C-alpha cells in the first residue's frame, strides 16, 4: 500500500512538520548530534514548511560558543535585510524565542578549543549588533548565561533602557523593557558581576527576576 504525504490535509501536514522540527534536547539523544539538524533540513523543503519549522527551531536557542553567537548575529542581520526588502523569506525571530542559553565562549575563533579564558567583549563588539540581539535576548522568558558573558546582557539592557524601539516584550504584565523572569547564572563569579549588580539597569533587572538559579 502506497502512501503519499501530500495526500494529507494541509493542517495535519503542518502539525507533523512542527513536531518533526522540534530539537531533541533529551539526555538520551546522541551527544554529537546537532539538535537543530532535522529542523534545518525541513526549512529547505519549501517556504511553507520553513515557516512551520522556524518557530520550533527558535523556541530554545543555544549559543554555547563564539561561533554560535556570531552565526546567530549574522542570521539576524540577514533577516533584517529580508524585512527591509519585504522578501518572502523574511521572518521575525524575537517573538518565537522563549528560552536562551549563552554559554562560556572559549576564546576567539582562531584560538585552540582548549583555551580557558573567554573572549573579552570589546573584541566582539565590532561583530555583534546589540540593536539586533537585544530584542531577542530580552524578549525571552528564560535566560541562562555565564558570568563571563554578563557584559553582553548588560549592553542589551542599556540599549533597551535607552531605546524607544519596541523590544517585543509582554507589556501587559510588565512595564519593564524585558520579559525575562527566569535567570540561570553559570560558572564562577567574575569581575563584571559587581559592576552589573551596581548599575541602575542591572539592579532593576535583577530585582524583576522571579526565579534565580546559580550553577
PDB file of N, CA, C and O in Angstrom, residues 17-76:
ATOM      1  N   UNK A  17       5.002  18.514  10.475  1.00  0.00           N
ATOM      2  CA  UNK A  17       6.253  19.250  10.251  1.00  0.00           C
ATOM      3  C   UNK A  17       6.729  19.912  11.540  1.00  0.00           C
ATOM      4  O   UNK A  17       7.921  19.882  11.866  1.00  0.00           O
ATOM      5  N   UNK A  18       5.813  20.524  12.285  1.00  0.00           N
ATOM      6  CA  UNK A  18       6.177  21.198  13.530  1.00  0.00           C
ATOM      7  C   UNK A  18       6.729  20.196  14.543  1.00  0.00           C
ATOM      8  O   UNK A  18       7.709  20.472  15.242  1.00  0.00           O
ATOM      9  N   UNK A  19       6.096  19.045  14.619  1.00  0.00           N
ATOM     10  CA  UNK A  19       6.554  18.015  15.554  1.00  0.00           C
ATOM     11  C   UNK A  19       7.946  17.514  15.158  1.00  0.00           C
ATOM     12  O   UNK A  19       8.828  17.338  16.000  1.00  0.00           O
ATOM     13  N   UNK A  20       8.150  17.288  13.866  1.00  0.00           N
ATOM     14  CA  UNK A  20       9.437  16.777  13.381  1.00  0.00           C
ATOM     15  C   UNK A  20      10.555  17.800  13.545  1.00  0.00           C
ATOM     16  O   UNK A  20      11.731  17.437  13.641  1.00  0.00           O
ATOM     17  N   UNK A  21      10.189  19.076  13.586  1.00  0.00           N
ATOM     18  CA  UNK A  21      11.197  20.138  13.675  1.00  0.00           C
ATOM     19  C   UNK A  21      11.661  20.401  15.095  1.00  0.00           C
ATOM     20  O   UNK A  21      12.658  21.105  15.309  1.00  0.00           O
ATOM     21  N   UNK A  22      10.991  19.837  16.098  1.00  0.00           N
ATOM     22  CA  UNK A  22      11.374  20.097  17.484  1.00  0.00           C
ATOM     23  C   UNK A  22      12.754  19.507  17.775  1.00  0.00           C
ATOM     24  O   UNK A  22      12.967  18.308  17.589  1.00  0.00           O
ATOM     25  N   UNK A  23      13.720  20.321  18.231  1.00  0.00           N
ATOM     26  CA  UNK A  23      15.069  19.823  18.524  1.00  0.00           C
ATOM     27  C   UNK A  23      15.050  18.793  19.650  1.00  0.00           C
ATOM     28  O   UNK A  23      14.355  18.993  20.657  1.00  0.00           O
ATOM     29  N   UNK A  24      15.775  17.689  19.504  1.00  0.00           N
ATOM     30  CA  UNK A  24      15.811  16.652  20.549  1.00  0.00           C
ATOM     31  C   UNK A  24      16.823  16.999  21.644  1.00  0.00           C
ATOM     32  O   UNK A  24      17.974  16.585  21.595  1.00  0.00           O
ATOM     33  N   UNK A  25      16.395  17.746  22.647  1.00  0.00           N
ATOM     34  CA  UNK A  25      17.296  18.123  23.735  1.00  0.00           C
ATOM     35  C   UNK A  25      17.327  17.090  24.852  1.00  0.00           C
ATOM     36  O   UNK A  25      17.991  17.297  25.861  1.00  0.00           O
ATOM     37  N   UNK A  26      16.606  15.982  24.701  1.00  0.00           N
ATOM     38  CA  UNK A  26      16.560  14.959  25.743  1.00  0.00           C
ATOM     39  C   UNK A  26      17.954  14.381  25.967  1.00  0.00           C
ATOM     40  O   UNK A  26      18.790  14.347  25.066  1.00  0.00           O
ATOM     41  N   UNK A  27      18.219  13.902  27.179  1.00  0.00           N
ATOM     42  CA  UNK A  27      19.543  13.405  27.541  1.00  0.00           C
ATOM     43  C   UNK A  27      19.939  12.170  26.746  1.00  0.00           C
ATOM     44  O   UNK A  27      21.119  11.904  26.563  1.00  0.00           O
ATOM     45  N   UNK A  28      18.942  11.402  26.279  1.00  0.00           N
ATOM     46  CA  UNK A  28      19.273  10.178  25.555  1.00  0.00           C
ATOM     47  C   UNK A  28      19.690  10.442  24.118  1.00  0.00           C
ATOM     48  O   UNK A  28      20.156   9.545  23.426  1.00  0.00           O
ATOM     49  N   UNK A  29      19.526  11.682  23.647  1.00  0.00           N
ATOM     50  CA  UNK A  29      19.925  11.997  22.276  1.00  0.00           C
ATOM     51  C   UNK A  29      21.448  11.923  22.166  1.00  0.00           C
ATOM     52  O   UNK A  29      22.166  12.275  23.103  1.00  0.00           O
ATOM     53  N   UNK A  30      21.970  11.469  21.017  1.00  0.00           N
ATOM     54  CA  UNK A  30      23.434  11.389  20.837  1.00  0.00           C
ATOM     55  C   UNK A  30      24.087  12.739  21.095  1.00  0.00           C
ATOM     56  O   UNK A  30      23.631  13.767  20.603  1.00  0.00           O
ATOM     57  N   UNK A  31      25.162  12.742  21.865  1.00  0.00           N
ATOM     58  CA  UNK A  31      25.799  13.982  22.288  1.00  0.00           C
ATOM     59  C   UNK A  31      26.345  14.773  21.108  1.00  0.00           C
ATOM     60  O   UNK A  31      26.325  16.002  21.103  1.00  0.00           O
ATOM     61  N   UNK A  32      26.854  14.098  20.084  1.00  0.00           N
ATOM     62  CA  UNK A  32      27.500  14.784  18.973  1.00  0.00           C
ATOM     63  C   UNK A  32      26.499  15.255  17.922  1.00  0.00           C
ATOM     64  O   UNK A  32      26.865  15.945  16.992  1.00  0.00           O
ATOM     65  N   UNK A  33      25.259  14.901  18.084  1.00  0.00           N
ATOM     66  CA  UNK A  33      24.260  15.260  17.079  1.00  0.00           C
ATOM     67  C   UNK A  33      23.868  16.722  17.194  1.00  0.00           C
ATOM     68  O   UNK A  33      23.688  17.245  18.291  1.00  0.00           O
ATOM     69  N   UNK A  34      23.689  17.361  16.057  1.00  0.00           N
ATOM     70  CA  UNK A  34      23.206  18.735  16.039  1.00  0.00           C
ATOM     71  C   UNK A  34      21.708  18.709  16.293  1.00  0.00           C
ATOM     72  O   UNK A  34      20.947  18.182  15.478  1.00  0.00           O
ATOM     73  N   UNK A  35      21.246  19.248  17.411  1.00  0.00           N
ATOM     74  CA  UNK A  35      19.812  19.160  17.726  1.00  0.00           C
ATOM     75  C   UNK A  35      18.924  19.907  16.746  1.00  0.00           C
ATOM     76  O   UNK A  35      17.719  19.683  16.709  1.00  0.00           O
ATOM     77  N   UNK A  36      19.515  20.796  15.948  1.00  0.00           N
ATOM     78  CA  UNK A  36      18.729  21.577  15.001  1.00  0.00           C
ATOM     79  C   UNK A  36      18.766  21.009  13.584  1.00  0.00           C
ATOM     80  O   UNK A  36      18.175  21.587  12.674  1.00  0.00           O
ATOM     81  N   UNK A  37      19.464  19.908  13.372  1.00  0.00           N
ATOM     82  CA  UNK A  37      19.698  19.418  12.008  1.00  0.00           C
ATOM     83  C   UNK A  37      18.404  19.050  11.287  1.00  0.00           C
ATOM     84  O   UNK A  37      18.225  19.386  10.103  1.00  0.00           O
ATOM     85  N   UNK A  38      17.477  18.369  11.960  1.00  0.00           N
ATOM     86  CA  UNK A  38      16.228  17.962  11.310  1.00  0.00           C
ATOM     87  C   UNK A  38      15.404  19.176  10.895  1.00  0.00           C
ATOM     88  O   UNK A  38      14.871  19.234   9.786  1.00  0.00           O
ATOM     89  N   UNK A  39      15.314  20.138  11.799  1.00  0.00           N
ATOM     90  CA  UNK A  39      14.533  21.338  11.507  1.00  0.00           C
ATOM     91  C   UNK A  39      15.148  22.133  10.358  1.00  0.00           C
ATOM     92  O   UNK A  39      14.432  22.662   9.497  1.00  0.00           O
ATOM     93  N   UNK A  40      16.475  22.228  10.339  1.00  0.00           N
ATOM     94  CA  UNK A  40      17.140  22.952   9.257  1.00  0.00           C
ATOM     95  C   UNK A  40      16.919  22.265   7.915  1.00  0.00           C
ATOM     96  O   UNK A  40      16.769  22.931   6.883  1.00  0.00           O
ATOM     97  N   UNK A  41      16.878  20.944   7.916  1.00  0.00           N
ATOM     98  CA  UNK A  41      16.595  20.209   6.685  1.00  0.00           C
ATOM     99  C   UNK A  41      15.177  20.483   6.206  1.00  0.00           C
ATOM    100  O   UNK A  41      14.931  20.660   5.009  1.00  0.00           O
ATOM    101  N   UNK A  42      14.247  20.530   7.148  1.00  0.00           N
ATOM    102  CA  UNK A  42      12.862  20.809   6.779  1.00  0.00           C
ATOM    103  C   UNK A  42      12.710  22.210   6.192  1.00  0.00           C
ATOM    104  O   UNK A  42      11.875  22.435   5.310  1.00  0.00           O
ATOM    105  N   UNK A  43      13.525  23.148   6.680  1.00  0.00           N
ATOM    106  CA  UNK A  43      13.442  24.529   6.175  1.00  0.00           C
ATOM    107  C   UNK A  43      13.789  24.620   4.691  1.00  0.00           C
ATOM    108  O   UNK A  43      13.448  25.603   4.032  1.00  0.00           O
ATOM    109  N   UNK A  44      14.466  23.606   4.166  1.00  0.00           N
ATOM    110  CA  UNK A  44      14.857  23.622   2.756  1.00  0.00           C
ATOM    111  C   UNK A  44      13.810  22.973   1.843  1.00  0.00           C
ATOM    112  O   UNK A  44      13.981  22.949   0.632  1.00  0.00           O
ATOM    113  N   UNK A  45      12.730  22.457   2.439  1.00  0.00           N
ATOM    114  CA  UNK A  45      11.701  21.791   1.636  1.00  0.00           C
ATOM    115  C   UNK A  45      10.895  22.808   0.840  1.00  0.00           C
ATOM    116  O   UNK A  45      10.732  22.693  -0.378  1.00  0.00           O
ATOM    117  N   UNK A  46      10.363  23.814   1.524  1.00  0.00           N
ATOM    118  CA  UNK A  46       9.557  24.843   0.858  1.00  0.00           C
ATOM    119  C   UNK A  46       9.395  26.022   1.801  1.00  0.00           C
ATOM    120  O   UNK A  46       9.714  25.923   3.001  1.00  0.00           O
ATOM    121  N   UNK A  47       8.870  27.118   1.301  1.00  0.00           N
ATOM    122  CA  UNK A  47       8.657  28.299   2.134  1.00  0.00           C
ATOM    123  C   UNK A  47       7.615  28.032   3.213  1.00  0.00           C
ATOM    124  O   UNK A  47       7.741  28.501   4.349  1.00  0.00           O
ATOM    125  N   UNK A  48       6.582  27.284   2.874  1.00  0.00           N
ATOM    126  CA  UNK A  48       5.522  26.993   3.845  1.00  0.00           C
ATOM    127  C   UNK A  48       6.057  26.107   4.972  1.00  0.00           C
ATOM    128  O   UNK A  48       5.810  26.361   6.160  1.00  0.00           O
ATOM    129  N   UNK A  49       6.811  25.075   4.605  1.00  0.00           N
ATOM    130  CA  UNK A  49       7.384  24.190   5.620  1.00  0.00           C
ATOM    131  C   UNK A  49       8.388  24.957   6.475  1.00  0.00           C
ATOM    132  O   UNK A  49       8.473  24.754   7.691  1.00  0.00           O
ATOM    133  N   UNK A  50       9.143  25.855   5.856  1.00  0.00           N
ATOM    134  CA  UNK A  50      10.114  26.674   6.591  1.00  0.00           C
ATOM    135  C   UNK A  50       9.424  27.502   7.663  1.00  0.00           C
ATOM    136  O   UNK A  50       9.907  27.595   8.800  1.00  0.00           O
ATOM    137  N   UNK A  51       8.292  28.104   7.332  1.00  0.00           N
ATOM    138  CA  UNK A  51       7.571  28.927   8.303  1.00  0.00           C
ATOM    139  C   UNK A  51       6.985  28.083   9.430  1.00  0.00           C
ATOM    140  O   UNK A  51       6.788  28.580  10.543  1.00  0.00           O
ATOM    141  N   UNK A  52       6.711  26.823   9.158  1.00  0.00           N
ATOM    142  CA  UNK A  52       6.218  25.936  10.211  1.00  0.00           C
ATOM    143  C   UNK A  52       7.348  25.468  11.117  1.00  0.00           C
ATOM    144  O   UNK A  52       7.157  25.270  12.323  1.00  0.00           O
ATOM    145  N   UNK A  53       8.542  25.298  10.537  1.00  0.00           N
ATOM    146  CA  UNK A  53       9.676  24.757  11.292  1.00  0.00           C
ATOM    147  C   UNK A  53      10.420  25.818  12.099  1.00  0.00           C
ATOM    148  O   UNK A  53      10.929  25.528  13.194  1.00  0.00           O
ATOM    149  N   UNK A  54      10.517  27.027  11.595  1.00  0.00           N
ATOM    150  CA  UNK A  54      11.325  28.057  12.251  1.00  0.00           C
ATOM    151  C   UNK A  54      10.930  28.331  13.711  1.00  0.00           C
ATOM    152  O   UNK A  54      11.806  28.451  14.571  1.00  0.00           O
ATOM    153  N   UNK A  55       9.640  28.442  14.035  1.00  0.00           N
ATOM    154  CA  UNK A  55       9.300  28.675  15.451  1.00  0.00           C
ATOM    155  C   UNK A  55       9.776  27.554  16.366  1.00  0.00           C
ATOM    156  O   UNK A  55      10.103  27.807  17.533  1.00  0.00           O
ATOM    157  N   UNK A  56       9.827  26.315  15.855  1.00  0.00           N
ATOM    158  CA  UNK A  56      10.306  25.199  16.661  1.00  0.00           C
ATOM    159  C   UNK A  56      11.817  25.295  16.873  1.00  0.00           C
ATOM    160  O   UNK A  56      12.327  24.974  17.950  1.00  0.00           O
ATOM    161  N   UNK A  57      12.535  25.735  15.839  1.00  0.00           N
ATOM    162  CA  UNK A  57      13.987  25.929  15.977  1.00  0.00           C
ATOM    163  C   UNK A  57      14.291  27.014  16.997  1.00  0.00           C
ATOM    164  O   UNK A  57      15.186  26.885  17.828  1.00  0.00           O
ATOM    165  N   UNK A  58      13.514  28.088  16.937  1.00  0.00           N
ATOM    166  CA  UNK A  58      13.819  29.279  17.716  1.00  0.00           C
ATOM    167  C   UNK A  58      13.279  29.243  19.143  1.00  0.00           C
ATOM    168  O   UNK A  58      13.640  30.104  19.951  1.00  0.00           O
ATOM    169  N   UNK A  59      12.432  28.285  19.467  1.00  0.00           N
ATOM    170  CA  UNK A  59      11.859  28.237  20.811  1.00  0.00           C
ATOM    171  C   UNK A  59      12.957  28.214  21.871  1.00  0.00           C
ATOM    172  O   UNK A  59      12.897  28.929  22.872  1.00  0.00           O
ATOM    173  N   UNK A  60      13.982  27.383  21.655  1.00  0.00           N
ATOM    174  CA  UNK A  60      15.121  27.304  22.569  1.00  0.00           C
ATOM    175  C   UNK A  60      16.399  27.518  21.771  1.00  0.00           C
ATOM    176  O   UNK A  60      16.717  26.723  20.884  1.00  0.00           O
ATOM    177  N   UNK A  61      17.096  28.614  22.044  1.00  0.00           N
ATOM    178  CA  UNK A  61      18.309  28.974  21.302  1.00  0.00           C
ATOM    179  C   UNK A  61      19.524  28.764  22.188  1.00  0.00           C
ATOM    180  O   UNK A  61      19.628  29.354  23.270  1.00  0.00           O
ATOM    181  N   UNK A  62      20.442  27.906  21.748  1.00  0.00           N
ATOM    182  CA  UNK A  62      21.670  27.622  22.491  1.00  0.00           C
ATOM    183  C   UNK A  62      22.844  28.287  21.790  1.00  0.00           C
ATOM    184  O   UNK A  62      23.149  27.969  20.640  1.00  0.00           O
ATOM    185  N   UNK A  63      23.495  29.224  22.454  1.00  0.00           N
ATOM    186  CA  UNK A  63      24.680  29.903  21.922  1.00  0.00           C
ATOM    187  C   UNK A  63      25.841  29.584  22.860  1.00  0.00           C
ATOM    188  O   UNK A  63      26.202  30.385  23.720  1.00  0.00           O
ATOM    189  N   UNK A  64      26.412  28.417  22.703  1.00  0.00           N
ATOM    190  CA  UNK A  64      27.414  27.947  23.655  1.00  0.00           C
ATOM    191  C   UNK A  64      28.836  28.302  23.273  1.00  0.00           C
ATOM    192  O   UNK A  64      29.745  28.166  24.089  1.00  0.00           O
ATOM    193  N   UNK A  65      29.070  28.765  22.037  1.00  0.00           N
ATOM    194  CA  UNK A  65      30.422  29.112  21.597  1.00  0.00           C
ATOM    195  C   UNK A  65      30.407  30.454  20.895  1.00  0.00           C
ATOM    196  O   UNK A  65      29.346  30.979  20.519  1.00  0.00           O
ATOM    197  N   UNK A  66      31.588  31.006  20.696  1.00  0.00           N
ATOM    198  CA  UNK A  66      31.705  32.252  19.944  1.00  0.00           C
ATOM    199  C   UNK A  66      31.147  32.086  18.539  1.00  0.00           C
ATOM    200  O   UNK A  66      30.471  32.971  18.008  1.00  0.00           O
ATOM    201  N   UNK A  67      31.438  30.951  17.928  1.00  0.00           N
ATOM    202  CA  UNK A  67      30.954  30.681  16.568  1.00  0.00           C
ATOM    203  C   UNK A  67      29.425  30.711  16.528  1.00  0.00           C
ATOM    204  O   UNK A  67      28.822  31.267  15.594  1.00  0.00           O
ATOM    205  N   UNK A  68      28.771  30.114  17.538  1.00  0.00           N
ATOM    206  CA  UNK A  68      27.308  30.113  17.583  1.00  0.00           C
ATOM    207  C   UNK A  68      26.763  31.534  17.679  1.00  0.00           C
ATOM    208  O   UNK A  68      25.794  31.892  17.003  1.00  0.00           O
ATOM    209  N   UNK A  69      27.377  32.328  18.547  1.00  0.00           N
ATOM    210  CA  UNK A  69      26.916  33.702  18.741  1.00  0.00           C
ATOM    211  C   UNK A  69      27.029  34.509  17.457  1.00  0.00           C
ATOM    212  O   UNK A  69      26.075  35.184  17.042  1.00  0.00           O
ATOM    213  N   UNK A  70      28.183  34.449  16.813  1.00  0.00           N
ATOM    214  CA  UNK A  70      28.392  35.226  15.595  1.00  0.00           C
ATOM    215  C   UNK A  70      27.496  34.736  14.467  1.00  0.00           C
ATOM    216  O   UNK A  70      26.999  35.541  13.667  1.00  0.00           O
ATOM    217  N   UNK A  71      27.272  33.431  14.384  1.00  0.00           N
ATOM    218  CA  UNK A  71      26.380  32.890  13.357  1.00  0.00           C
ATOM    219  C   UNK A  71      24.950  33.379  13.582  1.00  0.00           C
ATOM    220  O   UNK A  71      24.230  33.694  12.628  1.00  0.00           O
ATOM    221  N   UNK A  72      24.536  33.461  14.841  1.00  0.00           N
ATOM    222  CA  UNK A  72      23.190  33.934  15.153  1.00  0.00           C
ATOM    223  C   UNK A  72      23.043  35.410  14.801  1.00  0.00           C
ATOM    224  O   UNK A  72      22.007  35.827  14.265  1.00  0.00           O
ATOM    225  N   UNK A  73      24.073  36.197  15.075  1.00  0.00           N
ATOM    226  CA  UNK A  73      24.037  37.620  14.718  1.00  0.00           C
ATOM    227  C   UNK A  73      23.947  37.780  13.200  1.00  0.00           C
ATOM    228  O   UNK A  73      23.200  38.625  12.697  1.00  0.00           O
ATOM    229  N   UNK A  74      24.700  36.967  12.465  1.00  0.00           N
ATOM    230  CA  UNK A  74      24.631  37.027  11.003  1.00  0.00           C
ATOM    231  C   UNK A  74      23.231  36.673  10.507  1.00  0.00           C
ATOM    232  O   UNK A  74      22.731  37.275   9.551  1.00  0.00           O
ATOM    233  N   UNK A  75      22.595  35.705  11.155  1.00  0.00           N
ATOM    234  CA  UNK A  75      21.232  35.329  10.770  1.00  0.00           C
ATOM    235  C   UNK A  75      20.265  36.481  11.032  1.00  0.00           C
ATOM    236  O   UNK A  75      19.361  36.751  10.227  1.00  0.00           O
ATOM    237  N   UNK A  76      20.450  37.197  12.147  1.00  0.00           N
ATOM    238  CA  UNK A  76      19.597  38.345  12.451  1.00  0.00           C
ATOM    239  C   UNK A  76      19.799  39.464  11.437  1.00  0.00           C
ATOM    240  O   UNK A  76      18.836  40.125  11.019  1.00  0.00           O
TER     241      UNK A  76
END
